[in-house]
Coordinates of C-alpha atoms in Angstrom, one line a residue:
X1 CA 5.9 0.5 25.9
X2 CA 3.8 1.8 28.9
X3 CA 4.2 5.1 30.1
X4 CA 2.8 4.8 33.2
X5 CA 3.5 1.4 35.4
X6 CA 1.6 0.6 37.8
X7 CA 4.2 -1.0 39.8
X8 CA 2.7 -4.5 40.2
X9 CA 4.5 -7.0 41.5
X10 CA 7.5 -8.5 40.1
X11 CA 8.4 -11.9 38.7
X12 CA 11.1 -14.1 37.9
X13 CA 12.7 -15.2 35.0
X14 CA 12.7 -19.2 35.1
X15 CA 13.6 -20.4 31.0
X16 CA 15.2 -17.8 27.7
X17 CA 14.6 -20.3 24.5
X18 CA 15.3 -17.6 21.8
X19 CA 12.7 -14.9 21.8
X20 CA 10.2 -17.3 24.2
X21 CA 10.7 -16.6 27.8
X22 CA 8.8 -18.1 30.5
X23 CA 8.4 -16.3 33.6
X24 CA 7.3 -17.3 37.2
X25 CA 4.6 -15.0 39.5
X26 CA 4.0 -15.8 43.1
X27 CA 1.2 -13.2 43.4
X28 CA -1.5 -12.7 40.4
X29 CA -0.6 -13.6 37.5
X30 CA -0.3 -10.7 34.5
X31 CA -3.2 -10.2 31.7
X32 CA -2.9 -11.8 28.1
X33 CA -0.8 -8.7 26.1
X34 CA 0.8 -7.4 29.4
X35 CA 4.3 -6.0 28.5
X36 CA 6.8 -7.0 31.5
X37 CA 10.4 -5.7 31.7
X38 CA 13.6 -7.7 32.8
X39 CA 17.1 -7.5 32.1
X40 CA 19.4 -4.8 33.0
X41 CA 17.4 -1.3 33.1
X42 CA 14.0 -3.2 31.7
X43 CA 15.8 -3.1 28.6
X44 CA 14.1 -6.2 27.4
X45 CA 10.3 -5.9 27.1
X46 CA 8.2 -9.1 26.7
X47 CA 4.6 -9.4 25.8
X48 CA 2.5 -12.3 27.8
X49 CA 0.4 -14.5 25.0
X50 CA -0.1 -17.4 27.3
X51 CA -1.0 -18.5 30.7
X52 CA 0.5 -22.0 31.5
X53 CA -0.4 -22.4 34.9
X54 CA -1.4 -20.5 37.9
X55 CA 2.1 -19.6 38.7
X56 CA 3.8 -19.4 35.3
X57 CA 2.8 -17.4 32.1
X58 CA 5.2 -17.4 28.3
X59 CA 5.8 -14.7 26.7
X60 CA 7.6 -13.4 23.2
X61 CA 10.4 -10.6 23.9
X62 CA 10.0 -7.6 21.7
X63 CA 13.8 -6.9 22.0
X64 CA 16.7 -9.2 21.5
X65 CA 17.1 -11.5 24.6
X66 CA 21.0 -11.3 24.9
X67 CA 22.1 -10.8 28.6
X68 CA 18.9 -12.4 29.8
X69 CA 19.3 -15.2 32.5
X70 CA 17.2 -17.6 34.5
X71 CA 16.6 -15.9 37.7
X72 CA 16.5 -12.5 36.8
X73 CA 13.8 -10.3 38.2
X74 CA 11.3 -8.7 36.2
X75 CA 8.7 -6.3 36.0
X76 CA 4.9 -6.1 35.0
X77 CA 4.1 -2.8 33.8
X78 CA 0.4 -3.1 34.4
X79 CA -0.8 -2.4 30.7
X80 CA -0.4 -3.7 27.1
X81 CA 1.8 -2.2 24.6
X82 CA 0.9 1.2 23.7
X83 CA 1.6 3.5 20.8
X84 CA 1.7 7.7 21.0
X85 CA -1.1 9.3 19.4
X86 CA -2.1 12.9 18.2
X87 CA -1.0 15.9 15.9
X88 CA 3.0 15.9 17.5
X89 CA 3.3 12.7 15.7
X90 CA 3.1 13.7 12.2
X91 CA 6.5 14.3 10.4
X92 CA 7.9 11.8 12.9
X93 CA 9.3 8.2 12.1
X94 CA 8.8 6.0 15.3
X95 CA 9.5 1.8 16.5
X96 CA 6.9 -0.3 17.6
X97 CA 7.3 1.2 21.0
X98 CA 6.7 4.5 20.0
X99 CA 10.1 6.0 20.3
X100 CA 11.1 8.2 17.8
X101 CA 14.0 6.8 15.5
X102 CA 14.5 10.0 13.0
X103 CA 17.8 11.7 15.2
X104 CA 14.7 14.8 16.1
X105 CA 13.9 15.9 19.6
X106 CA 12.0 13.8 21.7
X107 CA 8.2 13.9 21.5
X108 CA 6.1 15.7 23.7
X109 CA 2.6 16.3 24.4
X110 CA 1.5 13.2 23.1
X111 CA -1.2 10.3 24.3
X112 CA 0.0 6.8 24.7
X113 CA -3.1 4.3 23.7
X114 CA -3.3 0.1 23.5
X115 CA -2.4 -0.7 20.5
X116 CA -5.0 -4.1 21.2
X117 CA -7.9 -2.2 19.9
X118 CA -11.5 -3.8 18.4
X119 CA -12.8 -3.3 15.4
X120 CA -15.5 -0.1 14.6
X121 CA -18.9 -2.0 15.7
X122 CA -21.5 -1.9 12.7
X123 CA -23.2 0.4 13.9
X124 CA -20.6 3.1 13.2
X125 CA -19.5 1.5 10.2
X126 CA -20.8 3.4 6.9
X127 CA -22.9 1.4 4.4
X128 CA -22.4 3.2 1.6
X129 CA -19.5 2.3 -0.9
X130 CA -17.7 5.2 -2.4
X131 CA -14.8 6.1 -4.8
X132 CA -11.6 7.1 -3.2
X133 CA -9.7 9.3 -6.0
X134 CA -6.0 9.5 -6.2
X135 CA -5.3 11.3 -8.7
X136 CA -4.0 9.3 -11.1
X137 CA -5.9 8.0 -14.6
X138 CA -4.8 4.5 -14.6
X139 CA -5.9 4.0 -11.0
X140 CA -9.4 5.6 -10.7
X141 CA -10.7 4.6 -14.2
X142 CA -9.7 0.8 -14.4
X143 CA -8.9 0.0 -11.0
X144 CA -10.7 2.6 -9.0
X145 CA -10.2 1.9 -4.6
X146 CA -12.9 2.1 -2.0
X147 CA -13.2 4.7 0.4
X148 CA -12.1 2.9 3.9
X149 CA -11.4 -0.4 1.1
X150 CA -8.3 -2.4 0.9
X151 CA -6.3 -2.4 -2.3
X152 CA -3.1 -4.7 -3.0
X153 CA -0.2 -3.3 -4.9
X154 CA 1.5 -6.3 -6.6
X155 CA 5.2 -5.3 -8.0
X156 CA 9.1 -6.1 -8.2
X157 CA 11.6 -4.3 -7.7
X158 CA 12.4 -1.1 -10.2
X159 CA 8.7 -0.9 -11.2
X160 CA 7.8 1.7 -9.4
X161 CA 6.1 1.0 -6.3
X162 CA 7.3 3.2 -4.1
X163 CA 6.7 6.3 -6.9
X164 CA 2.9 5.4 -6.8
X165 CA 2.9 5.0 -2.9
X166 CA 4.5 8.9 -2.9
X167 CA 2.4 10.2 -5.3
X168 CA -0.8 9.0 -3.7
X169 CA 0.5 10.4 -0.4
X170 CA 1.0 13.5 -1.9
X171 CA -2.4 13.9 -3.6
X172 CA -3.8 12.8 -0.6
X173 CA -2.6 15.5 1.5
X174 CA -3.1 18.1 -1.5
X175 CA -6.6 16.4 -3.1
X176 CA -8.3 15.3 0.3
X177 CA -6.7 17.1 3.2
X178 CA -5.8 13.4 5.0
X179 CA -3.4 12.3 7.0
X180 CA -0.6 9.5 5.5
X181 CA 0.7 6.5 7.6
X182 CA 3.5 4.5 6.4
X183 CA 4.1 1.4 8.0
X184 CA 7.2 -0.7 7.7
X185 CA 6.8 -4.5 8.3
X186 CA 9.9 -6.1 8.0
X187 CA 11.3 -3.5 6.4
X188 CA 14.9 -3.0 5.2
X189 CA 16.9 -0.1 6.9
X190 CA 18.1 0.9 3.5
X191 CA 14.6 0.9 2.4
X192 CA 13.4 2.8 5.3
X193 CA 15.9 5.6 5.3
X194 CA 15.4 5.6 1.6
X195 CA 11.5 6.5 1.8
X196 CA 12.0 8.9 4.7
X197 CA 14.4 11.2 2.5
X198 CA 12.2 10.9 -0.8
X199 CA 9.4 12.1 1.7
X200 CA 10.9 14.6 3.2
X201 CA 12.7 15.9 -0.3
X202 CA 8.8 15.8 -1.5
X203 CA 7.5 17.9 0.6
X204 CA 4.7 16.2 2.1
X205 CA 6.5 14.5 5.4
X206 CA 4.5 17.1 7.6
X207 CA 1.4 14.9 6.8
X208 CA 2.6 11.4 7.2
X209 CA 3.5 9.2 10.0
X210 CA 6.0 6.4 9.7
X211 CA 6.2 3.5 11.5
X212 CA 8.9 0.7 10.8
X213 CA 10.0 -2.5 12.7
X214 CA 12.9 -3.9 10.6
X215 CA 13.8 -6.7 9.1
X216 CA 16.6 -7.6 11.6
X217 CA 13.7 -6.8 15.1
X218 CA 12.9 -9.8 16.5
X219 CA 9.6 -11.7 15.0
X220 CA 7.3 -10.0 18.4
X221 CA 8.1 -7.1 17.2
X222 CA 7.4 -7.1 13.1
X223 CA 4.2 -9.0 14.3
X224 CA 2.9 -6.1 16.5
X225 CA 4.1 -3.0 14.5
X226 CA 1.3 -3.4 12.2
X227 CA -0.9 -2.7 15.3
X228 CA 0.7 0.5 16.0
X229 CA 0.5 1.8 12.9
X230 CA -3.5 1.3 13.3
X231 CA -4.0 3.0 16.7
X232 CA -2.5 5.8 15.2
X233 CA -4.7 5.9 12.1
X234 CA -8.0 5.0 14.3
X235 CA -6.9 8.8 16.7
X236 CA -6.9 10.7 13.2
X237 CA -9.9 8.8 12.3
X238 CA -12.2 9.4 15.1
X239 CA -10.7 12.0 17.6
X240 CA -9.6 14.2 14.4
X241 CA -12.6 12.8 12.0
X242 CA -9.8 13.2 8.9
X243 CA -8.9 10.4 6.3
X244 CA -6.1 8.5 6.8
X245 CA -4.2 6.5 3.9
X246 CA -2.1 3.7 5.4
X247 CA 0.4 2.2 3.3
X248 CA 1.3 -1.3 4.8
X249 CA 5.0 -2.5 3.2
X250 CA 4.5 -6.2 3.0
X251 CA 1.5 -7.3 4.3
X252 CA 3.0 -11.0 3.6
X253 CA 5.9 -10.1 6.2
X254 CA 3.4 -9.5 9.1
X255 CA 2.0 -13.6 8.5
X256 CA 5.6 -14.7 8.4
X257 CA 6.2 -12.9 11.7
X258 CA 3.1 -14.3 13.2
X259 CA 4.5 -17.8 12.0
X260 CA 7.8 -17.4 13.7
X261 CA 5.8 -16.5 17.3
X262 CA 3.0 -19.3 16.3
X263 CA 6.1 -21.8 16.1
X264 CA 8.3 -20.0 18.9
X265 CA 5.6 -21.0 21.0
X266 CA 5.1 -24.8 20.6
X267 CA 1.8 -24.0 18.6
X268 CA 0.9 -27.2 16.2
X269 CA 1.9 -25.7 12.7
X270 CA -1.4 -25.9 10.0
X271 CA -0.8 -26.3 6.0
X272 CA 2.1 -25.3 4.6
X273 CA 4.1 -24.6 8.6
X274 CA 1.6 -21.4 8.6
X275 CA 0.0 -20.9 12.4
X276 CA -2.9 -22.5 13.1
X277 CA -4.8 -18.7 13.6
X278 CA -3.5 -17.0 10.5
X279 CA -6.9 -16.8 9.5
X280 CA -8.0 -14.9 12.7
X281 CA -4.6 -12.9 13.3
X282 CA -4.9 -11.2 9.7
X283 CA -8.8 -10.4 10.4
X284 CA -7.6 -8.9 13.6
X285 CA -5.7 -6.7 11.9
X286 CA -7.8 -6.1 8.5
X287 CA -11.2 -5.7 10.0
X288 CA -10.1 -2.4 11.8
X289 CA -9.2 -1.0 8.3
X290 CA -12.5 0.6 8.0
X291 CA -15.1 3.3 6.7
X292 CA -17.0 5.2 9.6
X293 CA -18.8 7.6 10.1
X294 CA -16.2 10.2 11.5
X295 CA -13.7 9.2 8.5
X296 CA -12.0 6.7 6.9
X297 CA -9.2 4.7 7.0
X298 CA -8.0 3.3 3.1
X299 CA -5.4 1.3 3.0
X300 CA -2.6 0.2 -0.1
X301 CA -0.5 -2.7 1.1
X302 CA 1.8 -4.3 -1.1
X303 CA 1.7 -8.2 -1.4
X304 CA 4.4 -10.7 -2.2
X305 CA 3.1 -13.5 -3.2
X306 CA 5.4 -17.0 -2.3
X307 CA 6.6 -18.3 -5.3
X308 CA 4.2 -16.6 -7.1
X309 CA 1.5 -19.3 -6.1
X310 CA -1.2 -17.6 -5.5
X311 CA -3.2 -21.0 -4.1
X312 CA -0.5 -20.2 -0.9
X313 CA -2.9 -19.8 2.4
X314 CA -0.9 -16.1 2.8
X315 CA -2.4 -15.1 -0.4
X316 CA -5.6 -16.5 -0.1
X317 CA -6.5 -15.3 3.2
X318 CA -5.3 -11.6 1.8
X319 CA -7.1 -11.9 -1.1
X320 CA -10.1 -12.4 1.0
X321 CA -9.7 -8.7 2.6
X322 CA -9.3 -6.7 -0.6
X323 CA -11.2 -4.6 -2.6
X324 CA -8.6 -4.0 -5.3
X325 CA -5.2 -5.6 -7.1
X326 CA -3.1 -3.5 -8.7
X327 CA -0.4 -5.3 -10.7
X328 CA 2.7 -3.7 -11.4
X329 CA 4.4 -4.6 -15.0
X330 CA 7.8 -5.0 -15.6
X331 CA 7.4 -4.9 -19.3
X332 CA 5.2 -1.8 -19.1
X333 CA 8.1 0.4 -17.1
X334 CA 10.6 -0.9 -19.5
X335 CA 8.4 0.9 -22.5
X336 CA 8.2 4.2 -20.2
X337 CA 4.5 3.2 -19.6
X338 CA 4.8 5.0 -16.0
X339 CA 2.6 4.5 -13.8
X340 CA 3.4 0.5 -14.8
X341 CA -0.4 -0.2 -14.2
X342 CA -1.0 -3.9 -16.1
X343 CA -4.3 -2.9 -17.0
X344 CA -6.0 -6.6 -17.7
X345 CA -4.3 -8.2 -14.5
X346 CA -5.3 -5.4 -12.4
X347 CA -9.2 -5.4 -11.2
X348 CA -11.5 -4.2 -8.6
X349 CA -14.4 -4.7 -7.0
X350 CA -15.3 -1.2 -7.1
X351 CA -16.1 -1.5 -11.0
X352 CA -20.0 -2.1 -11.3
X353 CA -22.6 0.0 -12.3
X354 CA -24.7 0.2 -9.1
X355 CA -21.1 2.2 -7.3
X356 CA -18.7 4.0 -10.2
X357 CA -22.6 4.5 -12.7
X358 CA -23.4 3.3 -15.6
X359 CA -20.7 5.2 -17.7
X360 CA -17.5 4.3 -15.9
X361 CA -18.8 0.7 -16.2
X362 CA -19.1 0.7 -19.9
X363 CA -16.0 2.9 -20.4
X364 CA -13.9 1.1 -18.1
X365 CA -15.0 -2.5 -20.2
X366 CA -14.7 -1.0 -23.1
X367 CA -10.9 0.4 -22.6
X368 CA -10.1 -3.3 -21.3
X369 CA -11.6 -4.8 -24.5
X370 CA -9.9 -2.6 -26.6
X371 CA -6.3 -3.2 -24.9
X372 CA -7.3 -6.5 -24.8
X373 CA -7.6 -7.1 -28.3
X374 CA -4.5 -5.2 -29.0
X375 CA -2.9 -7.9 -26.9
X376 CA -3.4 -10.4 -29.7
X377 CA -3.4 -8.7 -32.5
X378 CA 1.0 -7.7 -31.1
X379 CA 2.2 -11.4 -32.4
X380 CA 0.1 -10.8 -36.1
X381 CA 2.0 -7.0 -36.1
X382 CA 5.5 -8.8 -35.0
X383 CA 5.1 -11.7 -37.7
X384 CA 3.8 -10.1 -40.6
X385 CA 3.4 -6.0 -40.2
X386 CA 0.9 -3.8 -39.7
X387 CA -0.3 -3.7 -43.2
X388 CA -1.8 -6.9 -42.9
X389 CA -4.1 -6.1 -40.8
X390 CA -7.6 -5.4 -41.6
X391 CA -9.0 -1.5 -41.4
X392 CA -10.9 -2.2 -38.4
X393 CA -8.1 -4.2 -36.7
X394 CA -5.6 -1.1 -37.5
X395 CA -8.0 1.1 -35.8
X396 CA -8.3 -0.9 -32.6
X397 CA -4.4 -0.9 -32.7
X398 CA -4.3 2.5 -32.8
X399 CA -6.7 3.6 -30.1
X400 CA -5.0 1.1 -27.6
X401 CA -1.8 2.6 -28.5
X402 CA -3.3 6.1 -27.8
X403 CA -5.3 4.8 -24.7
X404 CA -2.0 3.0 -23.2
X405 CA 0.0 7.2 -23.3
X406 CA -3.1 8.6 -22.1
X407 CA -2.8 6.7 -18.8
X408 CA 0.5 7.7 -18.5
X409 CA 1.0 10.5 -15.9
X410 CA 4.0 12.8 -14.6
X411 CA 3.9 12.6 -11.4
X412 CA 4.5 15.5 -8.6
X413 CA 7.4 13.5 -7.0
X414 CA 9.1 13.0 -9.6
X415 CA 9.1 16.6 -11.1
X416 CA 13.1 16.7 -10.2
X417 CA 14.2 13.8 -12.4
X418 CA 11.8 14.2 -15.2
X419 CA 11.3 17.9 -15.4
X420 CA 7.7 17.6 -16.5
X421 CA 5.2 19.2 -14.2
X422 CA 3.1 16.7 -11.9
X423 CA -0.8 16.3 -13.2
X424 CA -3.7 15.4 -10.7
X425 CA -6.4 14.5 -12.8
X426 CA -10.1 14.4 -11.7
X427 CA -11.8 10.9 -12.3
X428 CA -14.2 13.0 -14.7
X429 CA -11.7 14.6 -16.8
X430 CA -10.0 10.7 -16.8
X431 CA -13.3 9.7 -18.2
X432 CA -13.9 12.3 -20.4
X433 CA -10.5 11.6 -22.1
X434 CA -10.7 8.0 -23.0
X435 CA -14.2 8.2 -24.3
X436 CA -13.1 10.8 -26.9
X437 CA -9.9 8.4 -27.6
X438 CA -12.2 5.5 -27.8
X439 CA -14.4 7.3 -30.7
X440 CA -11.3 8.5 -32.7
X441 CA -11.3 11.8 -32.0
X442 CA -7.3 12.0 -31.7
X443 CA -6.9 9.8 -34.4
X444 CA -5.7 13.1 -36.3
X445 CA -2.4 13.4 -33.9
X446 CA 0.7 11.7 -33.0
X447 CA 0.1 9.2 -30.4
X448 CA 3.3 11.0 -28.5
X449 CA 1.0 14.3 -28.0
X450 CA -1.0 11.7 -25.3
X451 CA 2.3 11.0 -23.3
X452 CA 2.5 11.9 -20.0
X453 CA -0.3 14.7 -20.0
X454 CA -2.9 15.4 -17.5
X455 CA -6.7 15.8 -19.1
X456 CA -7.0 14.9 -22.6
X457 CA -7.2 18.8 -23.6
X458 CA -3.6 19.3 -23.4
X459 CA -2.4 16.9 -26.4
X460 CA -3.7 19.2 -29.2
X461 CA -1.1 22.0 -27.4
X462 CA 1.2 19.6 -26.8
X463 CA 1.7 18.9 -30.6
X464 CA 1.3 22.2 -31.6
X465 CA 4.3 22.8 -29.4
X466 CA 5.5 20.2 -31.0
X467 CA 5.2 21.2 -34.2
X468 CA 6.9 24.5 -33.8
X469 CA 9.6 23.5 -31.9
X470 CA 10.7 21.1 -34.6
X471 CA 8.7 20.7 -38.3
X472 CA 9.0 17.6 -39.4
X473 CA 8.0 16.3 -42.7
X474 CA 5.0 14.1 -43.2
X475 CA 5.9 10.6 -42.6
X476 CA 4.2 7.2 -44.4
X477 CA 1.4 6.3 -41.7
X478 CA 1.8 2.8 -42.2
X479 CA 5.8 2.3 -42.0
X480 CA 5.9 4.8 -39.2
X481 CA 3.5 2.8 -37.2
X482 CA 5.2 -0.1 -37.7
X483 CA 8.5 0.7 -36.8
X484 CA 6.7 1.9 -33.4
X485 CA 5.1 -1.1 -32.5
X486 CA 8.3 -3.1 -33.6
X487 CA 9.6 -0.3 -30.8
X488 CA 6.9 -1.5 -28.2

């Protein structure tokens, strides 16, 4: 909401049709994005998106309409929307107008800025591509994300998406010094309040911003909180020259909201009912998710996918924008494979040999090949055993198996439920690992001494420990194995 109106002069309310109101000015008509006020106390704030005539304009309220009648006065603030920017904001969970919605005290000391912003112009866009590490094995070795890229996190419920969005907030406040921006696009309260106490209970709230319009806001308001949340990002980017990771939580929901104003407003629907400018409405949002050369701004936003057809223009035009899918596997987090990572679904565009070198390319095939293969060879083991298989077939089996635990992580925000100590693993000790794996190095150990470790190092300790702790007498290879991918 703008701060400081300018006091221009006031119009009149002259038709309410939902969230579409259409206003009358005598005088000058307001700008395209102006916000107006009307109602009792300017409690409902509209946004101007058209110009009908030279006395009439339409705009979408941002607030619920209720109490709002046909000659009503109202108010042009002078400005667009605006969203509060700088270092008070962090720790703080705001609306799309900027007000704060966590029960602190107000903020003060902030900047209010448009949230209508363009993109970075070429010339301050960076050329080079570059790894952005989180941390976590599964993620920078098979699917590694660019630095000021655009990943997709595909996932259900109970997989484990919001433990991966936490723990890459947290390594990114730890690993890279950066600043975390969560934004909430048709969010569910539940799901809101949720994330804000599993942020604050890890520790790492005092570097994150959150930003939610919920499910129940009117469609203006989902449409344009996506907006916010990258004004804010773009002062930490180039006033504060630090890295920001926005998390967008559904990117899908923004199109539907920009469906509802498209239709709201008597725009001719395109294929499928989307808007006619989905196409340029996502691009106006996307293309200022970028790499610069003050910082960057990487972004994870998770995806739903209508029906899961992904031929749906929503998923198409997103696709176009990212760098990176990471699927989520249902399956994979019902064997205790956490992070769920589907390792042959998931891909990036990161993964050539002219960006992550010649030896991440040919590990990083080489791993899928070898998971791959494991992949067909599971309905042989299920039918007919292990023991059928042919030596060289039982060794692929067994170094996916071990490759599968090593990319298993505990994670730091989950330290309280699982009492195992959270691992950040560099991408060269994540490297280093599966290539010894890959050339049967382990083959000597327990595939369980790979479970949820950090660099490869730790598994001989781990069944040492293990050994110790409980000596167990030598089982038969073969039955044991098969009894653990009858398990699997």
């Amino acid at each position: 909401m703008n701060r400081n109106p300018t006091g221009q002069q006031a119009g009149v309310v002259v038709m309410v049709r939902g969230s579409v109101v259409d206003l009358r000015f005598d005088g000058g008509l307001p700008d395209i994005h102006s916000m107006l006020r009307a109602g009792n106390d300017g409690g409902v704030v509209i946004e101007v998106l058209a110009q009908r005539d030279a006395r009439h304009v339409r705009g979408i309220a941002l607030t619920p309409t209720q109490g709002l009648a046909r000659g009503m006065a109202v108010e042009d603030t002078g400005g667009p929307l605006q969203a509060p920017v700088g270092k008070p904001i962090l720790s703080r969970m705001f609306d799309v107008f900027g007000n704060t919605i966590d029960g602190e005290p107000a903020l003060d000391g902030v900047q209010w800025r448009s949230v209508h912003r363009a993109p970075p112009p070429l010339v301050r866009r960076s050329t080079k591509s570059e790894i952005f590490e989180t941390g976590i094995k599964a993620i920078d070795v098979l699917t590694p994300l660019e630095r000021g890229g655009k990943a997709g996190l595909f996932g259900g419920a109970g997989v484990g998406k919001t433990v991966l969005l936490t723990e890459m907030i947290h390594n990114m406040v730890g690993h890279q010094e950066g600043v975390s921006i969560f934004c909430g696009i048709g969010e569910r309260s539940r799901e809101g309040e949720e994330l804000y106490r599993e942020m604050k209970a890890a520790g790492v709230l005092p570097h994150m911003v959150m930003i939610f319009a919920q499910m129940n806001e009117p469609p203006g308001a989902r449409f344009r909180v996506g907006h916010a949340a990258l004004t804010m990002a773009e002062y930490f980017r180039d006033d504060e020259q630090r890295d920001v990771l926005l998390l967008v939580d559904n990117i899908f929901r923004f199109i539907q909201a920009g469906a509802e104003v498209s239709g709201l407003m008597g725009q001719m629907p395109s294929r499928l009912g989307y808007q006619p400018t989905l196409g340029t409405e996502l691009a106006s949002l996307e293309e200022r998710i970028a790499n610069t050369d003050s910082g960057a701004i990487t972004s994870i936003q998770a995806v739903y996918v209508p029906a899961d057809d992904f031929t749906d223009p929503a998923a198409v035009h997103t696709f176009s924008h990212l760098s990176a899918s990471i699927v989520l596997s249902r399956k994979r987090a019902s064997e205790g494979l956490f992070p769920a990572i589907d390792p042959l679904q998931s891909s990036s565009k990161m993964v050539t040999p002219g960006i992550v070198g010649e030896r991440h390319y040919t590990l990083a095939q080489a791993i899928r090949r070898t998971l791959a293969q494991y992949a067909e060879l599971k309905d042989i083991i299920a039918m007919l055993g292990l023991e059928q298989l042919s030596p060289e077939d039982r060794k692929v089996v067994a170094r996916a198996r071990r490759l599968e635990r090593f990319l298993t992580q505990p994670f730091f925000t989950t330290e309280q439920f699982t009492s195992l100590t959270g691992k950040l693993v560099s991408l060269h000790d994540a490297l280093d690992g599966c290539e010894r794996i890959l050339a049967d190095e382990f083959e000597d150990l327990p595939e369980r001494a790979l479970y949820m470790i950090g660099a490869v190092d730790e598994a001989r300790a781990k069944a040492k420990a293990k050994a110790k702790s409980r000596p167990e007498p030598t089982p038969q290879p073969a039955k044991e194995d098969a009894h653990a991918l009858d398990d699997a």
